[in-house]
Every structure is written in structure tokens, then in C-alpha cells.
PDB file of C-alpha atoms in Angstrom:
ATOM      1  CA  MET A   1       0.000   0.000   0.000  1.00 52.00           C
ATOM      2  CA  ALA A   2       1.409   3.349  -0.990  1.00 58.00           C
ATOM      3  CA  ARG A   3       1.610   6.112   1.535  1.00 62.00           C
ATOM      4  CA  ARG A   4       0.294   9.571   0.818  1.00 61.00           C
ATOM      5  CA  PRO A   5       2.858  12.325   0.971  1.00 61.00           C
ATOM      6  CA  ALA A   6       2.535  14.621   3.979  1.00 60.00           C
ATOM      7  CA  PRO A   7       1.160  18.100   3.319  1.00 59.00           C
ATOM      8  CA  PRO A   8       3.648  20.949   3.399  1.00 60.00           C
ATOM      9  CA  SER A   9       4.190  22.286   6.884  1.00 58.00           C
ATOM     10  CA  SER A  10       5.902  25.152   8.580  1.00 56.00           C
ATOM     11  CA  SER A  11       6.922  23.219  11.662  1.00 53.00           C
ATOM     12  CA  PRO A  12      10.600  23.272  12.677  1.00 53.00           C
ATOM     13  CA  ALA A  13      10.958  19.503  12.181  1.00 51.00           C
ATOM     14  CA  SER A  14       9.826  19.572   8.560  1.00 48.00           C
ATOM     15  CA  THR A  15      11.943  22.627   7.740  1.00 49.00           C
ATOM     16  CA  ALA A  16      14.968  20.926   9.260  1.00 48.00           C
ATOM     17  CA  LYS A  17      14.480  17.918   6.964  1.00 50.00           C
ATOM     18  CA  ALA A  18      13.884  20.085   3.958  1.00 47.00           C
ATOM     19  CA  GLY A  19      16.605  22.508   4.987  1.00 48.00           C
ATOM     20  CA  ARG A  20      19.396  20.119   4.203  1.00 51.00           C
ATOM     21  CA  ASN A  21      18.987  20.586   0.483  1.00 52.00           C
ATOM     22  CA  ALA A  22      16.961  23.807   0.299  1.00 50.00           C
ATOM     23  CA  PRO A  23      18.248  27.314   0.857  1.00 51.00           C
ATOM     24  CA  PRO A  24      17.005  29.064   4.007  1.00 51.00           C
ATOM     25  CA  THR A  25      13.918  31.216   3.596  1.00 53.00           C
ATOM     26  CA  LYS A  26      13.732  34.735   4.928  1.00 52.00           C
ATOM     27  CA  LYS A  27      11.107  35.559   7.514  1.00 51.00           C
ATOM     28  CA  PRO A  28       9.786  39.016   8.239  1.00 51.00           C
ATOM     29  CA  PRO A  29      11.500  40.556  11.278  1.00 50.00           C
ATOM     30  CA  GLY A  30       9.627  40.232  14.570  1.00 49.00           C
ATOM     31  CA  LYS A  31       7.285  37.479  13.329  1.00 48.00           C
ATOM     32  CA  SER A  32       7.631  33.768  13.881  1.00 48.00           C
ATOM     33  CA  SER A  33       5.614  31.326  11.791  1.00 50.00           C
ATOM     34  CA  ASN A  34       5.224  28.760  14.571  1.00 49.00           C
ATOM     35  CA  ARG A  35       4.104  31.237  17.267  1.00 48.00           C
ATOM     36  CA  THR A  36       0.785  33.003  17.632  1.00 50.00           C
ATOM     37  CA  THR A  37       0.589  36.759  17.852  1.00 56.00           C
ATOM     38  CA  ARG A  38       0.390  36.745  21.655  1.00 61.00           C
ATOM     39  CA  GLY A  39       3.514  34.644  22.292  1.00 59.00           C
ATOM     40  CA  GLU A  40       1.637  31.437  23.133  1.00 69.00           C
ATOM     41  CA  ALA A  41       2.800  27.883  22.547  1.00 72.00           C
ATOM     42  CA  PRO A  42       3.570  26.867  18.950  1.00 75.00           C
ATOM     43  CA  ARG A  43       0.653  25.765  16.811  1.00 79.00           C
ATOM     44  CA  VAL A  44       0.202  22.099  16.060  1.00 77.00           C
ATOM     45  CA  ASP A  45      -0.893  21.070  12.602  1.00 80.00           C
ATOM     46  CA  VAL A  46      -3.412  18.273  13.230  1.00 78.00           C
ATOM     47  CA  ARG A  47      -3.062  16.806   9.750  1.00 79.00           C
ATOM     48  CA  GLU A  48       0.685  16.469  10.144  1.00 78.00           C
ATOM     49  CA  TRP A  49       0.304  14.931  13.591  1.00 75.00           C
ATOM     50  CA  ALA A  50      -2.354  12.446  12.398  1.00 74.00           C
ATOM     51  CA  SER A  51      -0.305  11.439   9.391  1.00 76.00           C
ATOM     52  CA  GLY A  52       2.627  10.615  11.670  1.00 75.00           C
ATOM     53  CA  ILE A  53       0.674   7.966  13.596  1.00 77.00           C
ATOM     54  CA  ARG A  54       1.531   4.467  12.501  1.00 77.00           C
ATOM     55  CA  LEU A  55      -0.799   1.681  13.592  1.00 77.00           C
ATOM     56  CA  SER A  56       0.333  -1.847  13.226  1.00 84.00           C
ATOM     57  CA  ALA A  57      -1.895  -4.890  13.693  1.00 87.00           C
ATOM     58  CA  PHE A  58      -0.319  -5.482  17.104  1.00 87.00           C
ATOM     59  CA  SER A  59      -1.106  -1.901  18.185  1.00 85.00           C
ATOM     60  CA  VAL A  60      -4.719  -2.238  17.048  1.00 86.00           C
ATOM     61  CA  ILE A  61      -5.135  -5.554  18.886  1.00 91.00           C
ATOM     62  CA  MET A  62      -3.585  -4.165  22.088  1.00 90.00           C
ATOM     63  CA  LEU A  63      -5.715  -1.017  21.902  1.00 90.00           C
ATOM     64  CA  SER A  64      -8.860  -3.079  21.426  1.00 92.00           C
ATOM     65  CA  LEU A  65      -7.889  -5.314  24.381  1.00 93.00           C
ATOM     66  CA  VAL A  66      -7.428  -2.239  26.577  1.00 93.00           C
ATOM     67  CA  VAL A  67     -10.842  -0.872  25.523  1.00 93.00           C
ATOM     68  CA  LEU A  68     -12.471  -4.281  26.080  1.00 92.00           C
ATOM     69  CA  GLY A  69     -10.823  -4.602  29.503  1.00 89.00           C
ATOM     70  CA  ALA A  70     -12.056  -1.136  30.507  1.00 89.00           C
ATOM     71  CA  TRP A  71     -15.545  -1.982  29.221  1.00 88.00           C
ATOM     72  CA  VAL A  72     -15.596  -5.155  31.334  1.00 86.00           C
ATOM     73  CA  LEU A  73     -13.922  -3.801  34.485  1.00 84.00           C
ATOM     74  CA  VAL A  74     -15.669  -0.432  34.925  1.00 85.00           C
ATOM     75  CA  PRO A  75     -19.090  -1.901  35.863  1.00 86.00           C
ATOM     76  CA  THR A  76     -17.365  -4.480  38.067  1.00 86.00           C
ATOM     77  CA  LEU A  77     -15.393  -1.734  39.793  1.00 87.00           C
ATOM     78  CA  GLY A  78     -18.606   0.249  40.367  1.00 86.00           C
ATOM     79  CA  THR A  79     -20.258  -2.816  41.882  1.00 90.00           C
ATOM     80  CA  PHE A  80     -17.211  -3.392  44.088  1.00 91.00           C
ATOM     81  CA  ILE A  81     -17.273   0.187  45.402  1.00 92.00           C
ATOM     82  CA  ASP A  82     -21.035  -0.021  46.022  1.00 93.00           C
ATOM     83  CA  GLN A  83     -20.636  -3.288  47.941  1.00 95.00           C
ATOM     84  CA  ARG A  84     -17.779  -1.846  50.037  1.00 95.00           C
ATOM     85  CA  GLN A  85     -20.016   1.099  50.992  1.00 96.00           C
ATOM     86  CA  LYS A  86     -22.828  -1.256  51.971  1.00 96.00           C
ATOM     87  CA  ILE A  87     -20.419  -3.381  54.022  1.00 97.00           C
ATOM     88  CA  ALA A  88     -19.148  -0.267  55.830  1.00 96.00           C
ATOM     89  CA  ALA A  89     -22.747   0.815  56.582  1.00 96.00           C
ATOM     90  CA  LEU A  90     -23.621  -2.645  57.893  1.00 97.00           C
ATOM     91  CA  GLU A  91     -20.480  -2.747  60.067  1.00 97.00           C
ATOM     92  CA  HIS A  92     -21.470   0.611  61.537  1.00 96.00           C
ATOM     93  CA  SER A  93     -24.979  -0.736  62.179  1.00 96.00           C
ATOM     94  CA  VAL A  94     -23.534  -3.799  63.914  1.00 97.00           C
ATOM     95  CA  GLN A  95     -21.320  -1.566  66.082  1.00 97.00           C
ATOM     96  CA  VAL A  96     -24.321   0.574  67.092  1.00 96.00           C
ATOM     97  CA  SER A  97     -26.312  -2.565  67.932  1.00 97.00           C
ATOM     98  CA  GLU A  98     -23.444  -3.945  70.028  1.00 97.00           C
ATOM     99  CA  ASP A  99     -23.247  -0.638  71.930  1.00 96.00           C
ATOM    100  CA  GLU A 100     -26.987  -0.789  72.610  1.00 97.00           C
ATOM    101  CA  ILE A 101     -26.692  -4.386  73.792  1.00 97.00           C
ATOM    102  CA  ALA A 102     -23.850  -3.422  76.139  1.00 97.00           C
ATOM    103  CA  ALA A 103     -25.913  -0.520  77.547  1.00 96.00           C
ATOM    104  CA  LEU A 104     -28.938  -2.787  78.082  1.00 96.00           C
ATOM    105  CA  ALA A 105     -26.785  -5.439  79.770  1.00 96.00           C
ATOM    106  CA  ALA A 106     -25.365  -2.788  82.121  1.00 95.00           C
ATOM    107  CA  GLU A 107     -28.899  -1.599  82.931  1.00 95.00           C
ATOM    108  CA  ARG A 108     -29.988  -5.195  83.546  1.00 95.00           C
ATOM    109  CA  ASP A 109     -27.070  -5.634  85.954  1.00 94.00           C
ATOM    110  CA  ARG A 110     -28.108  -2.452  87.785  1.00 94.00           C
ATOM    111  CA  TRP A 111     -31.674  -3.757  88.116  1.00 94.00           C
ATOM    112  CA  ASN A 112     -30.306  -6.953  89.688  1.00 95.00           C
ATOM    113  CA  ASP A 113     -28.912  -4.825  92.543  1.00 94.00           C
ATOM    114  CA  PRO A 114     -31.464  -4.533  95.409  1.00 93.00           C
ATOM    115  CA  ALA A 115     -30.175  -1.084  96.431  1.00 93.00           C
ATOM    116  CA  TYR A 116     -30.804   0.289  92.916  1.00 94.00           C
ATOM    117  CA  ILE A 117     -34.321  -1.152  92.907  1.00 93.00           C
ATOM    118  CA  THR A 118     -35.048   0.450  96.283  1.00 92.00           C
ATOM    119  CA  THR A 119     -33.714   3.817  95.108  1.00 91.00           C
ATOM    120  CA  GLN A 120     -35.771   3.739  91.937  1.00 92.00           C
ATOM    121  CA  ALA A 121     -38.930   2.784  93.845  1.00 91.00           C
ATOM    122  CA  ARG A 122     -38.422   5.693  96.242  1.00 88.00           C
ATOM    123  CA  GLU A 123     -37.626   8.275  93.548  1.00 87.00           C
ATOM    124  CA  ARG A 124     -40.042   7.290  90.804  1.00 89.00           C
ATOM    125  CA  LEU A 125     -42.992   5.778  92.659  1.00 88.00           C
ATOM    126  CA  TYR A 126     -42.618   7.494  96.061  1.00 85.00           C
ATOM    127  CA  TYR A 127     -42.587   4.178  97.913  1.00 89.00           C
ATOM    128  CA  VAL A 128     -41.605   4.208 101.565  1.00 89.00           C
ATOM    129  CA  LYS A 129     -40.751   1.565 104.071  1.00 89.00           C
ATOM    130  CA  PRO A 130     -43.229   0.915 106.889  1.00 90.00           C
ATOM    131  CA  GLY A 131     -42.922   3.506 109.622  1.00 90.00           C
ATOM    132  CA  GLU A 132     -41.204   6.159 107.448  1.00 89.00           C
ATOM    133  CA  VAL A 133     -42.674   9.622 107.004  1.00 87.00           C
ATOM    134  CA  VAL A 134     -42.404  11.327 103.602  1.00 82.00           C
ATOM    135  CA  PHE A 135     -42.184  15.082 103.318  1.00 82.00           C
ATOM    136  CA  LEU A 136     -43.024  16.511  99.890  1.00 77.00           C
ATOM    137  CA  ILE A 137     -41.938  20.109  99.374  1.00 75.00           C
ATOM    138  CA  ASP A 138     -44.185  22.002  96.964  1.00 75.00           C
ATOM    139  CA  ASN A 139     -42.275  25.252  96.548  1.00 69.00           C
ATOM    140  CA  ASP A 140     -38.594  24.438  96.368  1.00 72.00           C
ATOM    141  CA  LEU A 141     -37.603  27.202  93.924  1.00 73.00           C
ATOM    142  CA  ASP A 142     -34.730  29.604  94.437  1.00 76.00           C
ATOM    143  CA  PRO A 143     -35.754  32.928  95.954  1.00 74.00           C
ATOM    144  CA  ALA A 144     -34.443  34.677  92.825  1.00 76.00           C
ATOM    145  CA  ALA A 145     -36.827  32.604  90.681  1.00 73.00           C
ATOM    146  CA  LEU A 146     -39.878  33.460  92.797  1.00 72.00           C
ATOM    147  CA  PRO A 147     -42.161  36.187  91.445  1.00 71.00           C
ATOM    148  CA  ARG A 148     -41.725  39.616  92.998  1.00 76.00           C
ATOM    149  CA  GLU A 149     -44.319  41.176  95.281  1.00 79.00           C
ATOM    150  CA  GLN A 150     -46.704  43.479  93.495  1.00 75.00           C
ATOM    151  CA  LYS A 151     -47.230  47.068  94.581  1.00 77.00           C
ATOM    152  CA  PRO A 152     -50.479  47.826  96.350  1.00 80.00           C
ATOM    153  CA  VAL A 153     -53.353  48.950  94.163  1.00 78.00           C
ATOM    154  CA  SER A 154     -54.087  52.668  94.392  1.00 80.00           C
ATOM    155  CA  ASP A 155     -57.555  54.155  94.822  1.00 82.00           C
ATOM    156  CA  THR A 156     -57.033  56.826  92.185  1.00 84.00           C
ATOM    157  CA  LEU A 157     -57.507  56.209  88.524  1.00 79.00           C
ATOM    158  CA  GLU A 158     -54.519  57.022  86.362  1.00 78.00           C
ATOM    159  CA  GLU A 159     -54.689  57.082  82.616  1.00 78.00           C
ATOM    160  CA  ARG A 160     -51.516  56.184  80.789  1.00 75.00           C
ATOM    161  CA  PRO A 161     -51.073  56.471  77.058  1.00 73.00           C
ATOM    162  CA  ALA A 162     -50.259  52.897  76.079  1.00 73.00           C
ATOM    163  CA  ASP A 163     -51.013  50.565  73.242  1.00 80.00           C
ATOM    164  CA  TRP A 164     -52.934  47.540  74.493  1.00 82.00           C
ATOM    165  CA  MET A 165     -51.563  45.014  71.978  1.00 86.00           C
ATOM    166  CA  PRO A 166     -47.920  44.913  73.221  1.00 85.00           C
ATOM    167  CA  GLN A 167     -49.161  44.819  76.816  1.00 84.00           C
ATOM    168  CA  LEU A 168     -51.381  41.809  76.006  1.00 87.00           C
ATOM    169  CA  LEU A 169     -48.490  40.065  74.285  1.00 88.00           C
ATOM    170  CA  ARG A 170     -46.172  40.700  77.280  1.00 87.00           C
ATOM    171  CA  THR A 171     -48.824  39.355  79.655  1.00 87.00           C
ATOM    172  CA  LEU A 172     -49.319  36.189  77.631  1.00 87.00           C
ATOM    173  CA  VAL A 173     -45.592  35.559  77.323  1.00 87.00           C
ATOM    174  CA  SER A 174     -44.919  36.142  81.022  1.00 85.00           C
ATOM    175  CA  THR A 175     -47.821  33.856  81.933  1.00 82.00           C
ATOM    176  CA  GLY A 176     -46.545  31.107  79.672  1.00 78.00           C
ATOM    177  CA  LEU A 177     -42.983  31.350  80.998  1.00 78.00           C
ATOM    178  CA  SER A 178     -43.786  31.527  84.719  1.00 73.00           C
ATOM    179  CA  ASP A 179     -42.456  28.738  86.942  1.00 71.00           C
ATOM    180  CA  THR A 180     -45.343  28.607  89.373  1.00 68.00           C
ATOM    181  CA  ALA A 181     -49.057  28.815  88.929  1.00 62.00           C
ATOM    182  CA  THR A 182     -51.167  30.817  91.355  1.00 63.00           C
ATOM    183  CA  VAL A 183     -54.678  29.835  92.294  1.00 61.00           C
ATOM    184  CA  ALA A 184     -57.305  32.564  92.504  1.00 60.00           C
ATOM    185  CA  ARG A 185     -58.974  32.607  95.955  1.00 57.00           C
TER     186      ARG A 185
END
């Protein structure tokens, strides 16, 4: 099979080959044929580059084997990564379950202790032993948390210019946030 001749090029490699027998050509000053106007990298002639590629039968077979191997291994690799993620999630789930089992076993051991059972019965259910007296304290708040005493109500009527909506909102909020409830008598 005959090979096509390469198209003429202005690359340094082709001028070096042709320059052995040909006289040097003059270039305009300040301009380079293989550089762009902004001083970037030299231009590559795609046709010259493509014509320089030589593919033998061995190269084609090896390239096709590489493509076939990638086509076969990429889905397998994706499945492998997916399975590793699932395994990691399941191992984490097993670790959480083991921690819960350990916590429940510790709680079971506490409930086997008679002193713990007695303490829980006293605190949660208010059980007492025969002959004991239980004192329940209703108002055990700090004095700083107790509501302040209100000023006595005056007999004279005073009119203050105030908007009723913010006052209502403040009353509702302070009622909702109070620690103790008072009973009207």
C-alpha cells in the first residue's frame, strides 16, 4: 500500500528535513511562523500529527484489548465500590447494635442490685418503708426565681397612654414562661 505524501508544513521539524537541500527562507523581522501573535505555545498542525501515527496490527489488537478490559472492568469496579459502601454501613450498624446491647446489659445488671431497685422505687414511685414519714416540698424554687411582690393597688384612677396590643403580648408571654401557677382565691 502506498503512503500519501505529507502536506507541506511550517513546523521546525519539517523545515529541518527540507533545509538540508533547500536554501534558508527569509522571515519578516519580529514574526515567527510557529508562534501566535500573543507569544503562546507553537501551533500544532493536526493533519501532520495524524499522518505521523503508525498503527500496526499489534497496536490495534492491544488497543482493542485495553478498551475491552475497561468496558468489562468499569461496571465491576462500580459494583465493588457499592458493595464496600454497603459493608461499611452494615459494620457501623452492627457496632451501634453492640453498643446498645452493652448498655442494656449494664442496665440489667443495675436492676439486679437490690439497692438500685429500692432507690428507683423511692424516687419514681414514692414508695416508703413501713414507719417512714415522707415530706413533699411544693415550693422548692430559688428565691431569685420566685415572682416579685406586686405594689399595692391605688384608689385613684390614672390614665396612661399605652397601646394595648404589646401589653397583652407581654402578659401572655410572662404567663406562659412563669415557673409557678397561682390559684385565685
